[in-house]
Structures are given as structure tokens and as C-alpha cells.
Amino acid sequence: MGVTGGQISPVRSRERFLLGESVEGSVRGPILNSWMRSRMLGLSPEQTDLPYTDDFDPDSRLVRAAAPVLDQLQTRFSGSQMNISLADGNGTVLQRRFGEPALAGRLPPIQSVPGFVFAERYAGTNGIGLALAERRLCQVYGAEHFAERSQGNACSAIPIRDQFSGHIVGVLCFGYPRGYEDPSLPVLVRRAAESIERRIMEQSSARERALLRTYLDARLRARGGETGDDGQLIGLEELTDGGLDRQDQMILKARATELICSPQRAAVEVSLSHGRGVTLLSSPVTSLSGVEGVVVEAVLTGESPPAHHLAASKHTASALGALSLAATEHAESLPWHLADAAADRAAAARSAASGTPGAPDGTPAGAPGAVRGLVLVGEPEVGKYAVAARRRLELLAEASTRIGTTLDVSRTAWELAETAVPRLADYVTVDLPGAVLRGEESADPQADLRRTVVHGIRDDCPFYPVGHQVRLDPGTPHMRCLEGEPAVLETDLQATTPAWMVPGLDHARGILAHDVHSMICVPLLARGVLLGIATFYRSQDPAPFGDDDTRLAQELAARAALCIDNARRYTREHTLALALQRSLLPRGLPEQGAVEVAHHYLPAESGVGGDWFDVIPLSGTRVALLVGDVVGHGLHAAATMGRLRIAARNFAELELAPDELLTHLDNLLVRLDREEEDASATGSNGIVGATCLYAVYDPTSQVCTMARAGHPPPALVDPDGRVTFPDLPPGPPLGLGGLPFETAEIRLPEHSTLVLYTDGLVDDRHRDIDVALDQLRDALAHPDRGPQDTCRAVIEAVAPEHPGDDIALLVARTRTVPADRIATWDLPPDPSLVADIRGAATRRLAEWGLDELSFAAELMLSELVTNAVRYGSEPIQVRLIHDHDRALICEVSDGSSTAPHLRRAATTDEGGRGLFLVAQLSQAWGARYTTRGKVIWAECALDAA
């Protein structure tokens, strides 16, 4: 008993614990926690004295309710060694019963006489003290007791609650020798406690019935048993012409319950539906037995009520119906009342059939024309519990709408605190592991627990600040929650500092100095995953937390935990998608001299999308600029974006025209869509489509060729600052298949700025797109800004404050290759002219100061021109381009569409070695097709000279 796996005896575990050794895993959690608290309180296992008091009521409600049950238990255990104790909510024993009466004389007074206090802070681990600490059924066996005197005994104890308030009012404890253990004892002690709780509730029902009878008798005496025409008592349904609907009745009962909370007289105007209104009057009433309560009536004043109302009020049946309705409604409005209470009230109403009662204090029913209807009769304390219960339900309803409005972990934790303060607690702290804040599951929550939320009724909250790493000591409520307890309630932090506060006493004193007197610690659990801890503190409200508050805190924490887990999962997916997307986007801009370029990428707040951009150097000093947007969000969109970007780069390397490149991307997306449809059984999301804008700029001609597929047109800033949006052929979005794309050519003067962007920049549901384009135009109308400054200005001026879609922005300022750095020769297909071209090229290289490249250039031009003359067709053209300080580019074009291929020539072959030489002498070479044929090009790096 009390041993894990039967490996270590409880006696040995207790000895090891007292020696300071770890016994975690070998002792039940509640017992170990109680031992730790006992040790921190400085208790000694050898102590035998307990506090004794005679200041208790031997005829209290608890004792009267428990007496018949204790008598039955004494009879049941007659002749046995069983002893039964009844203690109050402080652990003071009120009653002792013994199966063998002579046993009382043989036991020491501490175990046989009422008045001794068995609270844990005095007696250490024992049945009564542990039941009060754990607030549930507890069993303690032999060596699990902290005190030496109790080592030979065992006990089962359970709290007794007042079902009206949920408060613990006492403890029922069975004590017996260790060998008397019986599996049926926990069931028996639980049923006995339930019987006592029912009897306590019946006492309250009897008190309320006495109040109702007193009220009816007073009404009858005020009228002398006669029914008059004035001030008649009628049913609530008859107070208005149309009757009271369910909503009106709920409003009246709710306000009436609030009036019952106060024993003073009060009058409250209540507005009902359809512009109607009544006055609620509350008056104190005292039964013959001295029970004090409140009666609440609804009064309709003013002009005389309609004739059918007065007619009904003259009959005894009207008063009967009104009082019967009031009694029934009262039973429905307070669900913890027994059914027999409602029946007794109805009977009391029927007993009033001989006349209409007056006011409880004997005063007349009211002025002529006043019509009264009984609403509720009850005790103030019961009314307070009803109001508290309704407010708890309202708080839960509000929590369902206030907690989890975003998919942000920290914000969701804040919403939990904001919901609980001040309606449940005065201060709330939330501690989450760093892994949870990052969207992951925490393997060891206590190792990286961080203060995430501190919220309260005052700004100077006496708790560790947000961001503080929380370190927990064994035995603290927080650690107990991490170790598996569903909730830990501390009801009195001020009277006696709990033992778990001792290690951090200085910090604890700061908390207690703010009048914090009770706390609830609840784990945040969702789907079996521990996400953190929420702690609720109360200071201004004089009433300490109770079990009902604990259950409410658990419910709030459960709802918040589910929302936090959803936010955590979203954060994890968002982080993964963002990491994937960033890994698929360009990490740096390639070296090229055609444009000065800058970029900016801004992910959406609600989820990562499929936006991308790219800068691709092409042959002949040209550059390709690309922006695109995959429809959708999340990992799937990011992965699809990566596939499209890689494909676009590959197609660009093939030197395809913009419209042809978009056609290939369109075909690719159609194929991917078909693959997704075939794999739909696996639950993957189909690709909806994508948009794209592809532009190729040639700095030698200053011509930009563009095509778009359902994408917003670019913005063009002239060197003088004029901003336009070129009217490009729109083209269908990618993925539709089979539809043509068109290109447009625009000449861009040097230092023009081309701005490419995705629709997330200008498409926002909170503003018109024309307004966004105007904002973009204003932000771009500054030609003196560089691309990087332009990016920053556009994001600040145009981007939505909370972007719902990704934003990809690419800003390129054009450059040109000066004419004196370009050499062009046209020649007929005559092999004898190859030598002339070599000489002309050598001279031009000397003018450019590139003599070191002459040898390589001559060889490359000889091979390329010879191939063009031998295998190509007219027109044949040779072009040399000195690309700033980067490279020398040799181009030979002809009218044929047949391109040469690099191959390994055999030793017996007479040809086939020309392209091999070109590939060895250049850093890159290739072919591109034009509308008039092809271009074979080779590029030599200037630093290779």
C-alpha cells in the first residue's frame, strides 16, 4: 500500500525521505507532497501534541445533518475497531463515534475527544488534513502518516461540501487498524458524505419553505382573509397584456436573485421587451423559527390594469396560480433545490386559496391600481450563490468568444488573463515553455518555463515580469501541476505562509504585501500535451477561492489551452512554411551590370503564401526580372512556389522569350495539378493557380520585353519622376492551360526604374485598389532615391498595416552599355573574311585596354565565325561587348536555327574540336534563338586575363 510497483515498503520510503533522500516514484504523489509540506513547516514526526479548542458549535448545521448518518455508521461497525470522526472545514474534530464504545476509554484523548485540530499544518500527513489539502477523497496507510503516533493506523477521509455554495464545510474520516482494510470502504465513506450533504441541503429547503409560509400568512393577515379589488396578487404572465415571454421572465428572475443578495428593502425598475417595464420590490421576511430571508414581488403601477386582469385578480384561483407559478419558477431558477421544495411551495400556494395575502410586514398591497406578482423568496446567502453561479456561466460564455481570437500563442495567453481579471481573479500569470512559444512541444516544460503574461487590477503587479525564466521548487503548486495534478487550490496565504513559499520567502512577502490571500494553479493541457501553467490570484475580493472557482479556472484554462495549442500548431506550420519559403527565395542577388536592383519580402500575418521574385542574369549583358504569386497559403503554397521558381530559372537559362517561358510554366502547373488530383486520396491540397510577371531587359538596346500571366502590371518611373503603369496584355493566370500569352516591348531610358510587385502590396479589403495605386505612385515619384530606399518607402507608404497576403517587391534601376563599348561587324558567308574579323577584334580590344584577352578572343571568334560561315546562313553578324569591368562577350549570330553541340572528337576526326576550345577558353558559352535565327555567345571574365 502506497508503494510503486511493490518494490519499496512505505516504511523504508519514509525513512529515506526523513534522511533527505529522494523517494520520487516510490511514494504516491499526494503523500509525497504532504510529506514535503510537513517538512518545510518544520514539523517533527515525534511530536504528539495537537492544538485543542472548545470554541466550536456542538449543535451546528453540519453536526445536525451528520448525526443520523453517524448513528447508522456506528451501528454498522458495532463491535469493530472502526472509529469515525466528523471535522469542520478547519480540521477541528466535532464528533467521534466508535464501533466498540469501550475503545474510546483505551485511546489517548487526542484520538477520542472532540476539539483537537488535525489540519495538516499541525498534524502533518493524516486523513483529515490531507482531505482538506487535496479537497477530495484520500486514503493514508500506516507509514504514510507523517507522525510516529499514527504508524499503526489507516484512514479514509472525504470532504463534505455545502451543495449551495460548493464550499467545504467539514470532513468525514474513517480510522481503523492497518489490517482492517476493505475495498468497499472508499465507496461507503463517499456515500455517507453524500448523505450528509443531502441533509444539509434539505435543511436549507426547509428554511426556504418556512419563509414562503410566513410570507403567505402575512399577506392573508393584512387582508383579514378577504380579497379586495385593489393591490391584487396575480401571476407574472398577467402583468402585461401580451404576457411575459421567456426572455422577460429570465430578466425578472435574474434581477430578483440579485435583490435577494441584500436583506435591505429595495425597489428597482426593470425594462422588458416591447417597451414594457415593471418595478421589483424586495422586503425582508423572518420565519417563526428565526430564519431571515427576502421576498421579491413584481409590481405594475399606473393606470388601472385591463378589465380581464382585474377580473382574474378577484378570484382566489388567480392568487393560487401566481404563487404556484412563483414557487415553480424559483425551483427552476435555482437548480440545486430539491424537487420536494418546489412541491411544498406549490402546496403552500394552494393553502392560500382562501384569500389574497398582503405584504410580508402587514402593510397594504399597494396603491389603487397596483398589481403584484410574486417572483422569488429566498435567503441572502443562497441568492449570492445563485448570482455567482450565473456570473460564472456568463464568464464561460464570454470566454468562448474572447479567448482564441488570433493564432498567436502569447496573445491567446493574454486573452485568458484579460477574461479572468477582475471577474474571477485580481491577478493572473501565465507561464509557457520557450518551445511552445516557438510552436513546438516541450520535452521538459519545467526546464525552460518563461513568464509569458502578467496581468492584474494594478499595474505594479508583484510578480516576476514577462520574459523571466521561472524556476520551480519541489512541492510548489506550479510544480505539482507540472507533475500531473489537475489543479492546486490555496485558500489562505495570509494566515499562515504555506511551506512551499519558504524557499522564495522574499518574493512571497512581496506578493503577500499586495493582500493576495488565495490562489489557484491550473495546468494548460490540450490533446494530452502540457503547454504551461496559469495561476489565478485574489486580493481585493475578501472571499477566498473555492472549489467552484477552481472548476471555473480549470474550464477557462482548458479552453485557453486548446486555443494555445491551435496557435502553437499554426506557429509551427507558419515557421516551417516561412523557413521553407525563405530557403527557396534568392538569398542574395547575382552579379550583373544591367540594372541596379533591390528587393523586399514581407510575409503575411495570417499565413505564409507563395510569393516569389528572382533576378536572373542572361547572355549578352541582359537580365531577367521575375515576380510571381501562387494562390493559397501554407507549406503547400511555399513548396509549389519553389517548384515554379526553379522551373522558371531553368526555362530562363534556355533563353526563352517571355511569352514562351510563361507557356512552359503554364503547362508545368497543369501537369502538377493533375498529379495533385491523382493524389487527392492522400488528403493533399490541389493547386489552384498562380500569377507571374516576366521581364527581360537588354542594356545594349535599352529595350525591356515583358509578359504577364494574370499579374498586376509593373510601375515604371521615368528619370524625370513621372510614374506610369504600362498597359501590358494581361494574359490568363498560370494553370488554366491552352491559352496564349503576349509580349510587349518598352524602351527604358537610362536610370529609369522598373517596379515589380505582387498583389499583396495593393490588394487590401480595407481600401480600394485605386487608392493603393495612387499611394504607390506617390511613393515612387522620387527619382533621386536609390532602389533600396525606394523599397523602404514603398513598404512604409503602401503596404497594409496587417498584411493578409505576402508581399514581394522588386525595384530595378536601369543601366546601359555605352556605344563605345560595343563593336559590331556584318559579313558575308566568305571564309576568307575570318582573318579580317580577327584583326578588327584585336584592334578594338587594344582600344579597350584588353590586350591580354586578344589571344583567347581571336581563337573563339575564329571558331564561331567559321561555324557560322560553314553551317549557318545570312545575315551573319559579329558583336563584341565590353560589359563594364565584368566580362568580354563575343557573339556570332546567323539566320539558321540549327545550333552546334559540344562533343568529344575522336583522334581520327578532322573536326569537332572548335566548340571544345571555346568552352575551355571562356567562363560560359551558349546559344539563344531569336526571331531571325540564333546567337552563339561566349563570355570571358576580365579578371582571367
mmCIF file of C-alpha atoms in Angstrom, residues 261-445:
data_model
loop_
_atom_site.group_PDB
_atom_site.id
_atom_site.type_symbol
_atom_site.label_atom_id
_atom_site.label_comp_id
_atom_site.label_asym_id
_atom_site.label_seq_id
_atom_site.Cartn_x
_atom_site.Cartn_y
_atom_site.Cartn_z
ATOM 1 C CA CYS A 261 -28.496 39.003 -2.026
ATOM 2 C CA SER A 262 -29.179 42.072 0.129
ATOM 3 C CA PRO A 263 -31.536 41.874 3.138
ATOM 4 C CA GLN A 264 -32.496 45.557 2.848
ATOM 5 C CA ARG A 265 -35.637 46.856 1.219
ATOM 6 C CA ALA A 266 -35.138 47.927 -2.390
ATOM 7 C CA ALA A 267 -37.113 48.985 -5.458
ATOM 8 C CA VAL A 268 -35.688 48.523 -8.956
ATOM 9 C CA GLU A 269 -37.165 49.488 -12.301
ATOM 10 C CA VAL A 270 -36.720 46.730 -14.879
ATOM 11 C CA SER A 271 -37.180 47.320 -18.594
ATOM 12 C CA LEU A 272 -38.674 44.438 -20.549
ATOM 13 C CA SER A 273 -39.257 43.790 -24.234
ATOM 14 C CA HIS A 274 -41.643 45.864 -26.346
ATOM 15 C CA GLY A 275 -41.083 48.925 -24.175
ATOM 16 C CA ARG A 276 -42.720 47.425 -21.119
ATOM 17 C CA GLY A 277 -41.436 47.771 -17.595
ATOM 18 C CA VAL A 278 -42.155 46.640 -14.038
ATOM 19 C CA THR A 279 -40.880 47.503 -10.581
ATOM 20 C CA LEU A 280 -39.278 44.842 -8.436
ATOM 21 C CA LEU A 281 -39.791 45.311 -4.687
ATOM 22 C CA SER A 282 -37.714 43.381 -2.153
ATOM 23 C CA SER A 283 -38.708 43.151 1.518
ATOM 24 C CA PRO A 284 -37.169 41.262 4.438
ATOM 25 C CA VAL A 285 -39.168 38.444 5.991
ATOM 26 C CA THR A 286 -38.455 36.343 9.102
ATOM 27 C CA SER A 287 -39.942 32.906 9.731
ATOM 28 C CA LEU A 288 -41.295 31.761 13.100
ATOM 29 C CA SER A 289 -38.081 29.783 13.643
ATOM 30 C CA GLY A 290 -35.964 32.906 13.145
ATOM 31 C CA VAL A 291 -34.815 32.318 9.573
ATOM 32 C CA GLU A 292 -34.214 35.652 7.844
ATOM 33 C CA GLY A 293 -34.939 35.979 4.144
ATOM 34 C CA VAL A 294 -36.128 38.268 1.371
ATOM 35 C CA VAL A 295 -39.293 38.248 -0.748
ATOM 36 C CA VAL A 296 -39.318 39.874 -4.186
ATOM 37 C CA GLU A 297 -42.505 40.961 -5.951
ATOM 38 C CA ALA A 298 -43.055 42.415 -9.403
ATOM 39 C CA VAL A 299 -45.349 45.451 -9.321
ATOM 40 C CA LEU A 300 -47.100 47.105 -12.252
ATOM 41 C CA THR A 301 -48.306 50.626 -11.298
ATOM 42 C CA GLY A 302 -50.049 53.463 -13.088
ATOM 43 C CA GLU A 303 -53.474 53.282 -14.667
ATOM 44 C CA SER A 304 -55.861 50.541 -13.696
ATOM 45 C CA PRO A 305 -54.972 47.258 -15.325
ATOM 46 C CA PRO A 306 -57.154 45.897 -18.111
ATOM 47 C CA ALA A 307 -60.541 44.557 -17.167
ATOM 48 C CA HIS A 308 -59.617 40.951 -17.736
ATOM 49 C CA HIS A 309 -56.671 41.398 -15.348
ATOM 50 C CA LEU A 310 -58.908 42.756 -12.623
ATOM 51 C CA ALA A 311 -61.427 40.055 -13.232
ATOM 52 C CA ALA A 312 -58.790 37.416 -12.859
ATOM 53 C CA SER A 313 -57.395 39.070 -9.768
ATOM 54 C CA LYS A 314 -60.758 38.878 -7.973
ATOM 55 C CA HIS A 315 -60.697 35.132 -7.984
ATOM 56 C CA THR A 316 -58.870 33.048 -5.452
ATOM 57 C CA ALA A 317 -57.527 30.940 -8.321
ATOM 58 C CA SER A 318 -55.541 33.944 -9.526
ATOM 59 C CA ALA A 319 -53.550 34.167 -6.291
ATOM 60 C CA LEU A 320 -53.158 30.394 -6.331
ATOM 61 C CA GLY A 321 -51.807 30.455 -9.881
ATOM 62 C CA ALA A 322 -49.454 33.337 -9.152
ATOM 63 C CA LEU A 323 -47.937 31.774 -6.062
ATOM 64 C CA SER A 324 -47.738 28.334 -7.620
ATOM 65 C CA LEU A 325 -46.009 29.800 -10.665
ATOM 66 C CA ALA A 326 -43.599 31.729 -8.463
ATOM 67 C CA ALA A 327 -42.716 28.627 -6.471
ATOM 68 C CA THR A 328 -42.167 26.553 -9.592
ATOM 69 C CA GLU A 329 -40.113 29.259 -11.296
ATOM 70 C CA HIS A 330 -37.989 29.650 -8.187
ATOM 71 C CA ALA A 331 -37.216 25.950 -8.208
ATOM 72 C CA GLU A 332 -36.218 26.138 -11.869
ATOM 73 C CA SER A 333 -34.060 29.217 -11.371
ATOM 74 C CA LEU A 334 -32.047 27.577 -8.584
ATOM 75 C CA PRO A 335 -31.150 24.139 -9.968
ATOM 76 C CA TRP A 336 -29.650 22.860 -6.725
ATOM 77 C CA HIS A 337 -33.015 22.945 -4.924
ATOM 78 C CA LEU A 338 -34.755 19.631 -4.380
ATOM 79 C CA ALA A 339 -37.947 18.805 -6.203
ATOM 80 C CA ASP A 340 -39.835 18.430 -2.936
ATOM 81 C CA ALA A 341 -39.082 22.078 -2.115
ATOM 82 C CA ALA A 342 -40.943 23.186 -5.218
ATOM 83 C CA ALA A 343 -43.782 20.828 -4.381
ATOM 84 C CA ASP A 344 -44.016 22.207 -0.849
ATOM 85 C CA ARG A 345 -44.136 25.743 -2.197
ATOM 86 C CA ALA A 346 -46.933 24.833 -4.562
ATOM 87 C CA ALA A 347 -48.796 23.252 -1.688
ATOM 88 C CA ALA A 348 -48.290 26.386 0.353
ATOM 89 C CA ALA A 349 -49.695 28.388 -2.528
ATOM 90 C CA ARG A 350 -52.748 26.157 -2.676
ATOM 91 C CA SER A 351 -53.238 26.655 1.061
ATOM 92 C CA ALA A 352 -53.593 30.365 0.355
ATOM 93 C CA ALA A 353 -56.652 29.795 -1.823
ATOM 94 C CA SER A 354 -58.929 31.338 0.775
ATOM 95 C CA GLY A 355 -57.726 34.870 0.040
ATOM 96 C CA THR A 356 -55.029 37.175 -1.302
ATOM 97 C CA PRO A 357 -52.136 37.922 1.085
ATOM 98 C CA GLY A 358 -50.861 41.319 1.833
ATOM 99 C CA ALA A 359 -47.312 42.493 2.187
ATOM 100 C CA PRO A 360 -44.985 40.429 4.405
ATOM 101 C CA ASP A 361 -44.875 43.115 7.060
ATOM 102 C CA GLY A 362 -48.641 43.581 7.117
ATOM 103 C CA THR A 363 -48.740 46.759 5.038
ATOM 104 C CA PRO A 364 -51.361 47.163 2.320
ATOM 105 C CA ALA A 365 -50.602 45.597 -1.008
ATOM 106 C CA GLY A 366 -50.212 48.964 -2.687
ATOM 107 C CA ALA A 367 -51.989 51.962 -4.102
ATOM 108 C CA PRO A 368 -55.202 51.534 -6.070
ATOM 109 C CA GLY A 369 -54.436 50.108 -9.473
ATOM 110 C CA ALA A 370 -51.200 48.416 -8.329
ATOM 111 C CA VAL A 371 -50.856 44.815 -9.468
ATOM 112 C CA ARG A 372 -48.366 42.495 -7.794
ATOM 113 C CA GLY A 373 -46.864 39.145 -8.737
ATOM 114 C CA LEU A 374 -44.559 37.066 -6.550
ATOM 115 C CA VAL A 375 -41.189 36.398 -8.190
ATOM 116 C CA LEU A 376 -38.815 34.812 -5.638
ATOM 117 C CA VAL A 377 -38.438 34.052 -1.933
ATOM 118 C CA GLY A 378 -35.048 33.111 -0.513
ATOM 119 C CA GLU A 379 -32.156 33.712 1.837
ATOM 120 C CA PRO A 380 -29.485 36.311 1.027
ATOM 121 C CA GLU A 381 -26.615 33.822 1.117
ATOM 122 C CA VAL A 382 -28.419 31.476 -1.252
ATOM 123 C CA GLY A 383 -29.097 34.427 -3.536
ATOM 124 C CA LYS A 384 -25.413 35.262 -3.569
ATOM 125 C CA TYR A 385 -24.605 31.737 -4.691
ATOM 126 C CA ALA A 386 -27.208 31.973 -7.449
ATOM 127 C CA VAL A 387 -25.757 35.269 -8.681
ATOM 128 C CA ALA A 388 -22.249 33.842 -8.534
ATOM 129 C CA ALA A 389 -23.329 30.763 -10.487
ATOM 130 C CA ARG A 390 -24.968 32.894 -13.173
ATOM 131 C CA ARG A 391 -21.897 35.098 -13.443
ATOM 132 C CA ARG A 392 -19.710 32.033 -13.839
ATOM 133 C CA LEU A 393 -21.871 30.869 -16.716
ATOM 134 C CA GLU A 394 -21.711 34.332 -18.261
ATOM 135 C CA LEU A 395 -17.927 34.320 -17.904
ATOM 136 C CA LEU A 396 -17.672 30.945 -19.628
ATOM 137 C CA ALA A 397 -19.878 32.177 -22.450
ATOM 138 C CA GLU A 398 -17.736 35.287 -22.810
ATOM 139 C CA ALA A 399 -14.551 33.219 -22.739
ATOM 140 C CA SER A 400 -15.691 31.263 -25.779
ATOM 141 C CA THR A 401 -15.664 34.489 -27.808
ATOM 142 C CA ARG A 402 -12.727 36.350 -26.211
ATOM 143 C CA ILE A 403 -10.118 33.594 -25.998
ATOM 144 C CA GLY A 404 -8.533 32.468 -29.234
ATOM 145 C CA THR A 405 -9.359 35.394 -31.499
ATOM 146 C CA THR A 406 -5.900 35.106 -33.083
ATOM 147 C CA LEU A 407 -3.448 32.355 -33.896
ATOM 148 C CA ASP A 408 -0.754 33.887 -31.743
ATOM 149 C CA VAL A 409 0.386 31.930 -28.674
ATOM 150 C CA SER A 410 1.253 34.921 -26.498
ATOM 151 C CA ARG A 411 -1.862 36.860 -27.472
ATOM 152 C CA THR A 412 -4.076 33.879 -26.625
ATOM 153 C CA ALA A 413 -2.473 33.663 -23.192
ATOM 154 C CA TRP A 414 -3.164 37.396 -22.717
ATOM 155 C CA GLU A 415 -6.799 36.862 -23.662
ATOM 156 C CA LEU A 416 -7.110 34.224 -20.927
ATOM 157 C CA ALA A 417 -5.801 36.708 -18.363
ATOM 158 C CA GLU A 418 -7.954 39.577 -19.658
ATOM 159 C CA THR A 419 -11.057 37.374 -19.458
ATOM 160 C CA ALA A 420 -10.379 36.267 -15.877
ATOM 161 C CA VAL A 421 -9.491 39.713 -14.462
ATOM 162 C CA PRO A 422 -11.346 41.024 -12.493
ATOM 163 C CA ARG A 423 -14.395 38.752 -12.694
ATOM 164 C CA LEU A 424 -12.640 35.659 -11.383
ATOM 165 C CA ALA A 425 -9.247 36.807 -10.158
ATOM 166 C CA ASP A 426 -7.409 40.011 -9.345
ATOM 167 C CA TYR A 427 -4.128 38.850 -10.870
ATOM 168 C CA VAL A 428 -3.280 36.205 -13.433
ATOM 169 C CA THR A 429 0.087 34.908 -14.547
ATOM 170 C CA VAL A 430 0.713 32.506 -17.422
ATOM 171 C CA ASP A 431 3.975 30.601 -17.787
ATOM 172 C CA LEU A 432 4.792 28.808 -21.040
ATOM 173 C CA PRO A 433 7.902 26.892 -22.117
ATOM 174 C CA GLY A 434 10.032 28.599 -24.733
ATOM 175 C CA ALA A 435 9.424 25.680 -27.077
ATOM 176 C CA VAL A 436 5.661 26.308 -27.011
ATOM 177 C CA LEU A 437 6.209 29.981 -27.847
ATOM 178 C CA ARG A 438 8.203 28.800 -30.872
ATOM 179 C CA GLY A 439 5.418 26.464 -31.929
ATOM 180 C CA GLU A 440 6.958 23.227 -30.695
ATOM 181 C CA GLU A 441 6.161 20.701 -27.980
ATOM 182 C CA SER A 442 8.307 20.965 -24.884
ATOM 183 C CA ALA A 443 10.092 17.789 -23.870
ATOM 184 C CA ASP A 444 10.760 19.223 -20.382
ATOM 185 C CA PRO A 445 8.428 22.149 -19.589
#
